[in-house]
Amino acid sequence: MKVLLISASPRRKGNTFTALSEVAKTLEQDGIEAEVVEIGSKPIRGCIACNQCRLHADVHRCAFGDDMVNAISCKAEEADAFVFGSPVYYGQPNGTALSLIQRLLYSNGQAFSYKPVASVCVCRRGGADTAYQTLNMMFEMMNMPIVTSQYWNIAYGREPGQAAQDIEGMQTMRTMAHNLSWMLKKFHGVPAGERPDKETEWMPMNFVR
């Protein structure tokens, strides 16, 4: 079983990557293969509703082949589940995340439907909850089981790697990863216990210390 994790942040090895890396590490500890793909700063076109992908439905690829969308689409066909991570821009996922996901789901929705998915949002302070909801709305339209955690899948940080200091956010990522691996094993008929693994001690972290 394999999980494909996509970081839509333009900043390599930034806080979105830090959060997804915590998820990937936990998945691998649970015996699930994990691959993190960073989009980086290269532009991702928005969908223009040309419907070329529908006219050539046997191909399941977007007509635009000059960015990463089709390469990720190929990887999606081999994946059993997904985690999409985005920084928060003005209370929303960034434009790269939205363009990427919309084109993937429209051109090759069959590679995603009925596979578990989790959203992860990273912000400096606010707006992550609305960005998180925006991501999930797309996946809900594709019959994708949404993977949750002990809190919304949110981490906080501004400077690169700073999200690692958000101890509650990192615990939330680990709990989500355990839930995802448990769900995948259940779906694939692998003994996974009655409940997913969960850390015994809650690690709350408040803004004001």
XYZ file of N, CA, C and O in Angstrom, residues 16-195:
720
model
N 4.919 23.374 5.156
C 4.004 22.372 4.606
C 4.736 21.049 4.437
O 4.223 19.980 4.789
N 5.947 21.127 3.911
C 6.782 19.924 3.784
C 7.072 19.315 5.147
O 7.054 18.081 5.308
N 7.331 20.150 6.146
C 7.608 19.654 7.501
C 6.424 18.861 8.039
O 6.585 17.773 8.604
N 5.211 19.398 7.849
C 4.013 18.701 8.320
C 3.818 17.385 7.575
O 3.537 16.338 8.193
N 3.964 17.410 6.249
C 3.783 16.190 5.472
C 4.866 15.157 5.776
O 4.604 13.946 5.744
N 6.041 15.614 6.075
C 7.121 14.684 6.419
C 6.826 13.941 7.709
O 7.166 12.754 7.855
N 6.187 14.629 8.655
C 5.797 13.965 9.903
C 4.751 12.886 9.612
O 4.789 11.801 10.196
N 3.843 13.181 8.697
C 2.847 12.190 8.288
C 3.532 11.003 7.609
O 3.261 9.843 7.925
N 4.419 11.293 6.665
C 5.099 10.234 5.908
C 5.913 9.332 6.827
O 5.898 8.096 6.687
N 6.623 9.930 7.760
C 7.437 9.142 8.695
C 6.562 8.194 9.513
O 6.909 7.022 9.714
N 5.422 8.677 9.959
C 4.522 7.854 10.759
C 3.905 6.741 9.922
O 3.768 5.599 10.382
N 3.523 7.058 8.690
C 2.983 6.031 7.801
C 3.983 4.904 7.589
O 3.626 3.714 7.633
N 5.229 5.264 7.378
C 6.254 4.252 7.149
C 6.475 3.401 8.390
O 6.741 2.196 8.297
N 6.360 4.010 9.571
C 6.445 3.234 10.804
C 5.297 2.228 10.914
O 5.437 1.172 11.532
N 4.173 2.563 10.297
C 3.013 1.669 10.286
C 3.056 0.663 9.141
O 2.105 -0.083 8.916
N 4.135 0.679 8.375
C 4.282 -0.277 7.284
C 3.654 0.152 5.978
O 3.419 -0.671 5.089
N 3.381 1.445 5.825
C 2.792 1.982 4.602
C 3.847 2.788 3.842
O 4.481 3.676 4.412
N 4.012 2.503 2.570
C 4.951 3.275 1.753
C 4.421 4.688 1.568
O 3.223 4.898 1.351
N 5.310 5.664 1.636
C 4.905 7.068 1.504
C 5.891 7.798 0.599
O 7.105 7.639 0.722
N 5.342 8.604 -0.312
C 6.157 9.446 -1.199
C 5.672 10.877 -1.104
O 4.490 11.154 -1.304
N 6.594 11.790 -0.781
C 6.270 13.213 -0.713
C 6.754 13.886 -1.992
O 7.928 13.768 -2.357
N 5.847 14.582 -2.673
C 6.187 15.324 -3.881
C 5.987 16.806 -3.607
O 4.913 17.225 -3.156
N 7.022 17.589 -3.862
C 6.929 19.036 -3.693
C 6.694 19.706 -5.054
O 7.425 19.456 -6.015
N 5.682 20.542 -5.121
C 5.392 21.263 -6.359
C 6.437 22.344 -6.615
O 6.829 22.610 -7.750
N 6.875 23.003 -5.554
C 7.859 24.063 -5.705
C 7.256 25.327 -6.308
O 6.048 25.541 -6.267
N 8.095 26.141 -6.894
C 7.656 27.449 -7.368
C 7.284 27.478 -8.848
O 6.972 28.541 -9.389
N 7.301 26.332 -9.510
C 6.915 26.328 -10.921
C 5.406 26.531 -11.037
O 4.633 25.962 -10.271
N 4.945 27.326 -12.000
C 3.510 27.627 -12.101
C 2.693 26.412 -12.504
O 3.155 25.544 -13.260
N 1.473 26.364 -11.991
C 0.492 25.356 -12.369
C -0.691 26.085 -13.001
O -1.302 26.940 -12.377
N -0.992 25.774 -14.247
C -2.105 26.423 -14.935
C -3.437 26.114 -14.256
O -3.631 25.022 -13.716
N -4.353 27.034 -14.338
C -5.716 26.768 -13.918
C -6.486 26.073 -15.033
O -6.143 26.184 -16.210
N -7.519 25.317 -14.648
C -8.365 24.656 -15.646
C -9.109 25.717 -16.465
O -9.646 26.684 -15.903
N -9.162 25.536 -17.786
C -9.891 26.475 -18.648
C -11.155 25.837 -19.229
O -11.752 26.368 -20.165
N -11.554 24.689 -18.684
C -12.779 24.007 -19.111
C -12.803 23.739 -20.612
O -13.836 23.851 -21.264
N -11.661 23.355 -21.163
C -11.604 23.052 -22.592
C -12.216 21.688 -22.905
O -12.567 21.405 -24.047
N -12.297 20.845 -21.868
C -12.906 19.512 -21.981
C -12.153 18.553 -22.899
O -12.695 17.521 -23.293
N -10.912 18.871 -23.219
C -10.127 17.946 -24.039
C -9.898 16.627 -23.319
O -9.831 15.566 -23.955
N -9.807 16.679 -21.994
C -9.609 15.441 -21.234
C -10.839 14.556 -21.304
O -10.741 13.323 -21.202
N -12.010 15.142 -21.482
C -13.242 14.369 -21.619
C -13.425 13.850 -23.048
O -14.021 12.792 -23.257
N -12.925 14.593 -24.027
C -13.023 14.149 -25.412
C -12.126 12.950 -25.677
O -12.380 12.162 -26.590
N -11.061 12.848 -24.885
C -10.132 11.714 -24.987
C -10.126 11.002 -23.636
O -9.101 10.896 -22.968
N -11.278 10.476 -23.268
C -11.468 9.943 -21.921
C -10.618 8.708 -21.638
O -10.379 8.363 -20.478
N -10.157 8.033 -22.694
C -9.336 6.842 -22.478
C -7.928 7.195 -22.022
O -7.193 6.340 -21.527
N -7.547 8.463 -22.190
C -6.189 8.901 -21.835
C -6.111 9.345 -20.383
O -5.122 9.114 -19.694
N -7.162 10.013 -19.891
C -7.222 10.488 -18.506
C -6.085 11.457 -18.180
O -5.473 11.368 -17.117
N -5.804 12.346 -19.112
C -4.752 13.325 -18.883
C -5.266 14.704 -19.296
O -6.091 14.843 -20.205
N -4.717 15.734 -18.645
C -5.054 17.102 -18.992
C -4.375 17.480 -20.310
O -3.274 16.997 -20.621
N -5.032 18.345 -21.071
C -4.471 18.778 -22.356
C -3.191 19.576 -22.177
O -2.334 19.591 -23.063
N -3.055 20.265 -21.031
C -1.828 21.010 -20.763
C -0.768 20.045 -20.238
O -0.926 19.461 -19.161
N 0.307 19.911 -20.976
C 1.359 18.985 -20.562
C 2.641 19.663 -20.154
O 3.688 19.006 -20.082
N 2.575 20.976 -19.873
C 3.803 21.724 -19.611
C 4.010 22.019 -18.130
O 4.810 22.881 -17.765
N 3.284 21.314 -17.253
C 3.529 21.465 -15.823
C 3.452 20.082 -15.171
O 3.477 19.063 -15.869
N 3.322 20.026 -13.851
C 3.453 18.763 -13.138
C 2.159 17.960 -13.042
O 2.165 16.848 -12.502
N 1.063 18.490 -13.505
C -0.231 17.843 -13.257
C -0.279 16.415 -13.794
O -0.663 15.479 -13.083
N 0.094 16.215 -15.041
C 0.000 14.878 -15.618
C 0.996 13.905 -15.000
O 0.710 12.702 -14.894
N 2.152 14.395 -14.597
C 3.114 13.523 -13.920
C 2.542 13.035 -12.592
O 2.676 11.854 -12.226
N 1.883 13.922 -11.861
C 1.253 13.527 -10.600
C 0.055 12.625 -10.866
O -0.218 11.682 -10.104
N -0.648 12.877 -11.957
C -1.766 12.031 -12.332
C -1.320 10.587 -12.534
O -2.012 9.642 -12.126
N -0.166 10.402 -13.136
C 0.391 9.050 -13.318
C 0.684 8.392 -11.979
O 0.378 7.214 -11.760
N 1.270 9.155 -11.075
C 1.574 8.628 -9.749
C 0.287 8.274 -9.000
O 0.236 7.290 -8.241
N -0.754 9.066 -9.210
C -2.019 8.848 -8.505
C -2.617 7.494 -8.847
O -3.269 6.851 -7.998
N -2.408 7.039 -10.076
C -2.974 5.760 -10.492
C -2.357 4.596 -9.735
O -2.983 3.539 -9.601
N -1.151 4.785 -9.211
C -0.472 3.726 -8.471
C -0.628 3.882 -6.959
O -0.180 3.019 -6.204
N -1.254 4.957 -6.528
C -1.388 5.231 -5.093
C -2.699 4.678 -4.552
O -3.693 4.563 -5.268
N -2.689 4.355 -3.260
C -3.888 3.850 -2.578
C -4.573 4.921 -1.750
O -5.715 4.734 -1.323
N -3.881 6.013 -1.488
C -4.439 7.107 -0.691
C -3.590 8.349 -0.924
O -2.486 8.272 -1.486
N -4.113 9.487 -0.448
C -3.454 10.766 -0.725
C -3.493 11.675 0.501
O -4.412 11.608 1.309
N -2.485 12.545 0.573
C -2.488 13.663 1.505
C -2.075 14.897 0.714
O -1.011 14.909 0.090
N -2.936 15.901 0.707
C -2.634 17.157 0.021
C -2.380 18.238 1.061
O -3.226 18.488 1.933
N -1.223 18.890 0.969
C -0.870 19.954 1.901
C -0.747 21.292 1.201
O -0.234 21.369 0.075
N -1.228 22.343 1.864
C -1.155 23.680 1.280
C -0.882 24.713 2.359
O -1.414 24.611 3.466
N -0.091 25.742 2.033
C -0.040 26.910 2.906
C -1.340 27.683 2.772
O -2.124 27.442 1.842
N -1.582 28.594 3.679
C -2.813 29.383 3.679
C -2.524 30.763 3.109
O -1.653 31.481 3.602
N -3.244 31.123 2.060
C -3.163 32.452 1.457
C -4.533 33.119 1.593
O -5.507 32.661 0.983
N -4.607 34.152 2.360
C -5.860 34.894 2.519
C -7.022 33.982 2.926
O -8.123 34.073 2.411
N -6.748 33.078 3.854
C -7.788 32.200 4.371
C -8.192 31.083 3.425
O -9.228 30.448 3.623
N -7.381 30.835 2.391
C -7.692 29.807 1.399
C -6.442 28.988 1.091
O -5.319 29.433 1.368
N -6.603 27.796 0.481
C -5.421 27.122 -0.062
C -4.799 28.021 -1.133
O -5.494 28.827 -1.750
N -3.509 27.889 -1.344
C -2.902 28.739 -2.365
C -3.388 28.339 -3.761
O -3.956 27.274 -3.976
N -3.191 29.240 -4.718
C -3.692 29.013 -6.064
C -3.132 27.758 -6.701
O -3.807 27.082 -7.483
N -1.882 27.438 -6.394
C -1.262 26.235 -6.947
C -2.023 24.992 -6.525
O -2.303 24.104 -7.336
N -2.365 24.923 -5.235
C -3.104 23.756 -4.729
C -4.442 23.615 -5.435
O -4.828 22.520 -5.871
N -5.164 24.717 -5.549
C -6.487 24.665 -6.169
C -6.408 24.271 -7.639
O -7.172 23.419 -8.113
N -5.495 24.881 -8.378
C -5.360 24.553 -9.798
C -4.957 23.099 -9.986
O -5.496 22.390 -10.853
N -4.007 22.654 -9.192
C -3.527 21.273 -9.291
C -4.656 20.280 -9.037
O -4.916 19.386 -9.848
N -5.334 20.435 -7.917
C -6.349 19.459 -7.533
C -7.529 19.482 -8.488
O -8.050 18.432 -8.890
N -7.968 20.669 -8.890
C -9.103 20.748 -9.803
C -8.805 20.054 -11.127
O -9.643 19.316 -11.664
N -7.623 20.253 -11.648
C -7.284 19.613 -12.925
C -7.086 18.111 -12.774
O -7.474 17.326 -13.652
N -6.500 17.688 -11.667
C -6.331 16.250 -11.431
C -7.675 15.543 -11.354
O -7.900 14.514 -11.996
N -8.562 16.085 -10.546
C -9.844 15.427 -10.330
C -10.713 15.450 -11.579
O -11.453 14.498 -11.848
N -10.629 16.537 -12.341
C -11.469 16.643 -13.535
C -10.963 15.733 -14.661
O -11.751 15.082 -15.341
N -9.656 15.695 -14.844
C -9.106 14.926 -15.963
C -8.944 13.448 -15.655
O -9.001 12.607 -16.556
N -8.731 13.108 -14.386
C -8.447 11.714 -14.029
C -9.089 11.350 -12.700
O -8.449 10.751 -11.835
N -10.348 11.699 -12.548
C -11.042 11.450 -11.289
C -11.076 10.004 -10.876
O -11.081 9.683 -9.677
N -11.052 9.086 -11.847
C -11.115 7.661 -11.510
C -9.898 7.187 -10.723
O -9.964 6.164 -10.034
N -8.800 7.913 -10.836
C -7.605 7.542 -10.078
C -7.704 7.949 -8.617
O -6.875 7.536 -7.789
N -8.708 8.765 -8.293
C -8.857 9.281 -6.941
C -10.113 8.775 -6.232
O -10.103 8.609 -5.008
N -11.163 8.524 -6.972
C -12.444 8.156 -6.373
C -12.320 6.922 -5.483
O -11.649 5.947 -5.839
N -12.957 7.003 -4.334
C -13.048 5.915 -3.356
C -11.710 5.583 -2.692
O -11.598 4.564 -2.010
N -10.717 6.432 -2.881
C -9.453 6.270 -2.166
C -9.409 7.280 -1.018
O -9.811 8.436 -1.195
N -8.913 6.893 0.155
C -8.850 7.829 1.286
C -7.958 9.024 0.980
O -6.973 8.918 0.242
N -8.325 10.162 1.571
C -7.556 11.386 1.367
C -7.590 12.222 2.633
O -8.575 12.214 3.377
N -6.505 12.914 2.878
C -6.439 13.864 4.000
C -5.931 15.193 3.487
O -5.075 15.247 2.598
N -6.474 16.268 4.047
C -5.996 17.616 3.760
C -5.153 18.101 4.929
O -5.449 17.799 6.089
N -4.123 18.872 4.616
C -3.261 19.480 5.635
C -3.065 20.942 5.264
O -2.732 21.254 4.107
N -3.298 21.835 6.211
C -3.081 23.263 5.970
C -2.129 23.832 7.004
O -2.192 23.477 8.188
N -1.264 24.712 6.546
C -0.241 25.313 7.406
C -0.348 26.829 7.290
O -0.438 27.372 6.182
N -0.351 27.500 8.426
C -0.469 28.953 8.396
C 0.376 29.589 9.498
O 0.850 28.899 10.402
N 0.546 30.889 9.374
C 1.248 31.619 10.422
C 0.379 31.760 11.662
O 0.831 31.558 12.777
N -0.919 32.118 11.435
C -1.780 32.352 12.592
C -3.239 31.967 12.365
O -3.813 31.223 13.129
N -3.884 32.479 11.298
C -5.306 32.237 11.094
C -5.633 31.850 9.668
O -4.803 31.962 8.763
N -6.863 31.385 9.454
C -7.347 31.053 8.131
C -7.208 29.600 7.745
O -7.721 29.181 6.702
N -6.535 28.811 8.576
C -6.301 27.416 8.197
C -7.582 26.597 8.186
O -7.715 25.662 7.392
N -8.524 26.946 9.056
C -9.749 26.145 9.112
C -10.581 26.307 7.841
O -11.135 25.332 7.314
N -10.671 27.520 7.312
C -11.431 27.717 6.076
C -10.696 27.108 4.878
O -11.332 26.563 3.965
N -9.380 27.201 4.866
C -8.609 26.576 3.793
C -8.784 25.063 3.829
O -8.940 24.408 2.788
N -8.779 24.509 5.008
C -8.963 23.066 5.213
C -10.324 22.620 4.685
O -10.442 21.617 3.976
N -11.354 23.375 4.990
C -12.693 23.049 4.507
C -12.775 23.130 2.992
O -13.440 22.310 2.340
N -12.106 24.109 2.413
C -12.119 24.271 0.958
C -11.512 23.055 0.268
O -12.057 22.548 -0.726
N -10.389 22.568 0.777
C -9.776 21.375 0.197
C -10.708 20.175 0.301
O -10.922 19.441 -0.676
N -11.282 19.973 1.469
C -12.129 18.793 1.667
C -13.371 18.800 0.773
O -13.852 17.736 0.365
N -13.888 19.977 0.463
C -15.086 20.037 -0.377
C -14.843 19.415 -1.743
O -15.741 18.778 -2.321
N -13.645 19.575 -2.285
C -13.335 18.982 -3.584
C -13.316 17.464 -3.492
O -13.849 16.764 -4.358
N -12.713 16.951 -2.428
C -12.581 15.502 -2.286
C -13.922 14.840 -1.984
O -14.165 13.707 -2.402
N -14.776 15.544 -1.280
C -16.087 14.982 -0.971
C -16.914 14.758 -2.235
O -17.746 13.847 -2.303
N -16.688 15.576 -3.248
C -17.405 15.412 -4.524
C -16.913 14.206 -5.309
O -17.563 13.777 -6.266
N -15.773 13.640 -4.911
C -15.191 12.513 -5.633
C -15.374 11.194 -4.886
O -14.717 10.204 -5.195
N -16.264 11.166 -3.887
C -16.504 9.948 -3.105
C -15.241 9.446 -2.409
O -15.036 8.239 -2.255
N -14.404 10.376 -1.983
C -13.152 10.014 -1.318
C -13.353 10.070 0.197
O -13.716 11.120 0.740
N -13.126 8.964 0.911
C -13.232 8.993 2.369
C -12.221 9.983 2.972
O -11.031 9.905 2.683
N -12.714 10.902 3.783
C -11.862 11.929 4.381
C -11.238 11.394 5.663
O -11.935 10.904 6.562
N -9.924 11.500 5.764
C -9.209 11.024 6.946
C -9.048 12.168 7.933
O -8.510 13.229 7.591
N -9.518 11.959 9.139
C -9.492 12.988 10.174
C -8.441 12.662 11.231
O -7.722 11.674 11.133
N -8.393 13.510 12.238
C -7.440 13.328 13.325
C -8.120 13.727 14.629
O -9.349 13.799 14.711
N -7.310 14.005 15.648
C -7.851 14.418 16.943
C -8.208 15.907 16.935
O -8.814 16.419 17.877
N -7.830 16.596 15.877
C -8.112 18.011 15.652
C -8.080 18.191 14.143
O -7.760 17.264 13.403
N -8.429 19.359 13.648
C -8.267 19.591 12.219
C -6.788 19.465 11.856
O -5.904 19.808 12.657
N -6.524 18.992 10.644
C -5.142 18.742 10.220
C -4.444 20.055 9.881
O -4.252 20.412 8.722
N -4.054 20.761 10.939
C -3.494 22.105 10.827
C -2.189 22.176 11.616
O -2.073 21.597 12.697
N -1.211 22.878 11.064
C 0.026 23.161 11.785
C 0.365 24.636 11.615
O -0.038 25.268 10.632
N 1.108 25.159 12.573
C 1.424 26.587 12.592
C 2.929 26.816 12.483
O 3.730 26.081 13.066
N 3.292 27.851 11.738
C 4.690 28.226 11.614
C 4.862 29.202 10.477
O 4.066 29.220 9.524
N 5.887 30.011 10.566
C 6.173 30.976 9.494
C 7.523 30.699 8.849
O 7.611 30.474 7.658
N 8.586 30.740 9.624
C 9.917 30.493 9.072
C 10.065 29.013 8.722
O 9.439 28.154 9.347
N 10.880 28.682 7.716
C 11.019 27.293 7.269
C 11.346 26.338 8.423
O 12.269 26.585 9.203
N 10.568 25.275 8.531
C 10.788 24.276 9.564
C 10.193 24.611 10.910
O 10.219 23.790 11.832
N 9.646 25.813 11.057
C 9.129 26.250 12.346
C 7.919 25.427 12.802
O 7.660 25.297 13.996
N 7.202 24.837 11.861
C 6.038 24.026 12.219
C 6.417 22.842 13.098
O 5.575 22.331 13.839
N 7.663 22.414 13.031
C 8.105 21.299 13.872
C 8.018 21.643 15.357
O 7.959 20.752 16.210
N 8.006 22.946 15.663
C 7.899 23.377 17.059
C 6.448 23.384 17.552
O 6.200 23.545 18.747
N 5.504 23.227 16.636
C 4.095 23.145 17.007
C 3.826 21.709 17.460
O 3.452 20.844 16.673
N 4.015 21.453 18.741
C 3.959 20.076 19.227
C 2.567 19.470 19.071
O 2.428 18.282 18.778
N 1.531 20.285 19.244
C 0.181 19.754 19.038
C -0.072 19.491 17.555
O -0.684 18.474 17.185
N 0.394 20.399 16.700
C 0.229 20.201 15.268
C 0.915 18.935 14.787
O 0.356 18.174 13.989
N 2.130 18.671 15.283
C 2.842 17.467 14.881
C 2.156 16.211 15.414
O 2.098 15.183 14.723
N 1.604 16.287 16.611
C 0.854 15.141 17.127
C -0.403 14.906 16.289
O -0.771 13.761 16.014
N -1.044 16.001 15.879
C -2.211 15.878 15.007
C -1.839 15.180 13.711
O -2.592 14.330 13.204
N -0.667 15.502 13.143
C -0.214 14.849 11.914
C 0.021 13.361 12.146
O -0.366 12.522 11.314
N 0.631 13.014 13.265
C 0.899 11.599 13.550
C -0.397 10.823 13.760
O -0.543 9.695 13.279
N -1.328 11.419 14.472
C -2.612 10.749 14.706
C -3.355 10.538 13.395
O -3.924 9.472 13.147
N -3.343 11.551 12.546
C -3.975 11.407 11.242
C -3.322 10.293 10.441
O -3.991 9.498 9.767
N -1.989 10.221 10.487
C -1.274 9.181 9.750
C -1.655 7.789 10.256
O -1.854 6.859 9.457
N -1.751 7.631 11.572
C -2.180 6.343 12.127
C -3.595 6.004 11.667
O -3.900 4.854 11.336
N -4.479 7.009 11.650
C -5.854 6.781 11.191
C -5.875 6.358 9.723
O -6.642 5.479 9.324
N -5.029 6.994 8.925
C -4.968 6.675 7.505
C -4.450 5.262 7.282
O -5.007 4.494 6.484
N -3.378 4.899 7.971
C -2.827 3.554 7.795
C -3.814 2.497 8.273
O -3.972 1.447 7.639
N -4.516 2.770 9.372
C -5.536 1.847 9.879
C -6.661 1.686 8.859
O -7.120 0.566 8.578
N -7.107 2.794 8.272
C -8.170 2.757 7.273
C -7.742 1.955 6.044
O -8.494 1.113 5.527
N -6.527 2.204 5.570
C -6.034 1.487 4.403
C -5.968 -0.016 4.659
O -6.364 -0.824 3.800
N -5.471 -0.389 5.811
C -5.366 -1.811 6.136
C -6.747 -2.452 6.214
O -6.946 -3.589 5.764
N -7.704 -1.737 6.783
C -9.073 -2.244 6.831
C -9.634 -2.439 5.426
O -10.267 -3.448 5.121
N -9.419 -1.450 4.572
C -9.926 -1.528 3.203
C -9.309 -2.693 2.435
O -9.960 -3.290 1.578
N -8.036 -2.991 2.749
C -7.317 -4.036 2.009
C -7.337 -5.381 2.719
O -6.624 -6.310 2.321
N -8.123 -5.493 3.781
C -8.274 -6.771 4.458
C -7.094 -7.195 5.302
O -6.936 -8.382 5.625
N -6.266 -6.237 5.699
C -5.110 -6.535 6.544
C -5.507 -6.323 8.010
O -6.112 -5.289 8.332
N -5.197 -7.247 8.902
C -5.527 -7.040 10.317
C -4.927 -5.733 10.830
O -3.738 -5.491 10.697
N -5.792 -4.890 11.398
C -5.323 -3.564 11.818
C -5.782 -3.209 13.225
O -5.636 -2.072 13.645
N -6.312 -4.170 13.979
C -6.791 -3.859 15.323
C -8.165 -3.219 15.278
O -8.664 -2.816 14.226
N -8.778 -3.122 16.424
C -10.116 -2.551 16.506
C -10.118 -1.028 16.381
O -11.065 -0.437 15.918
N -9.064 -0.402 16.842
C -8.939 1.056 16.757
C -7.536 1.411 16.276
O -6.578 0.676 16.537
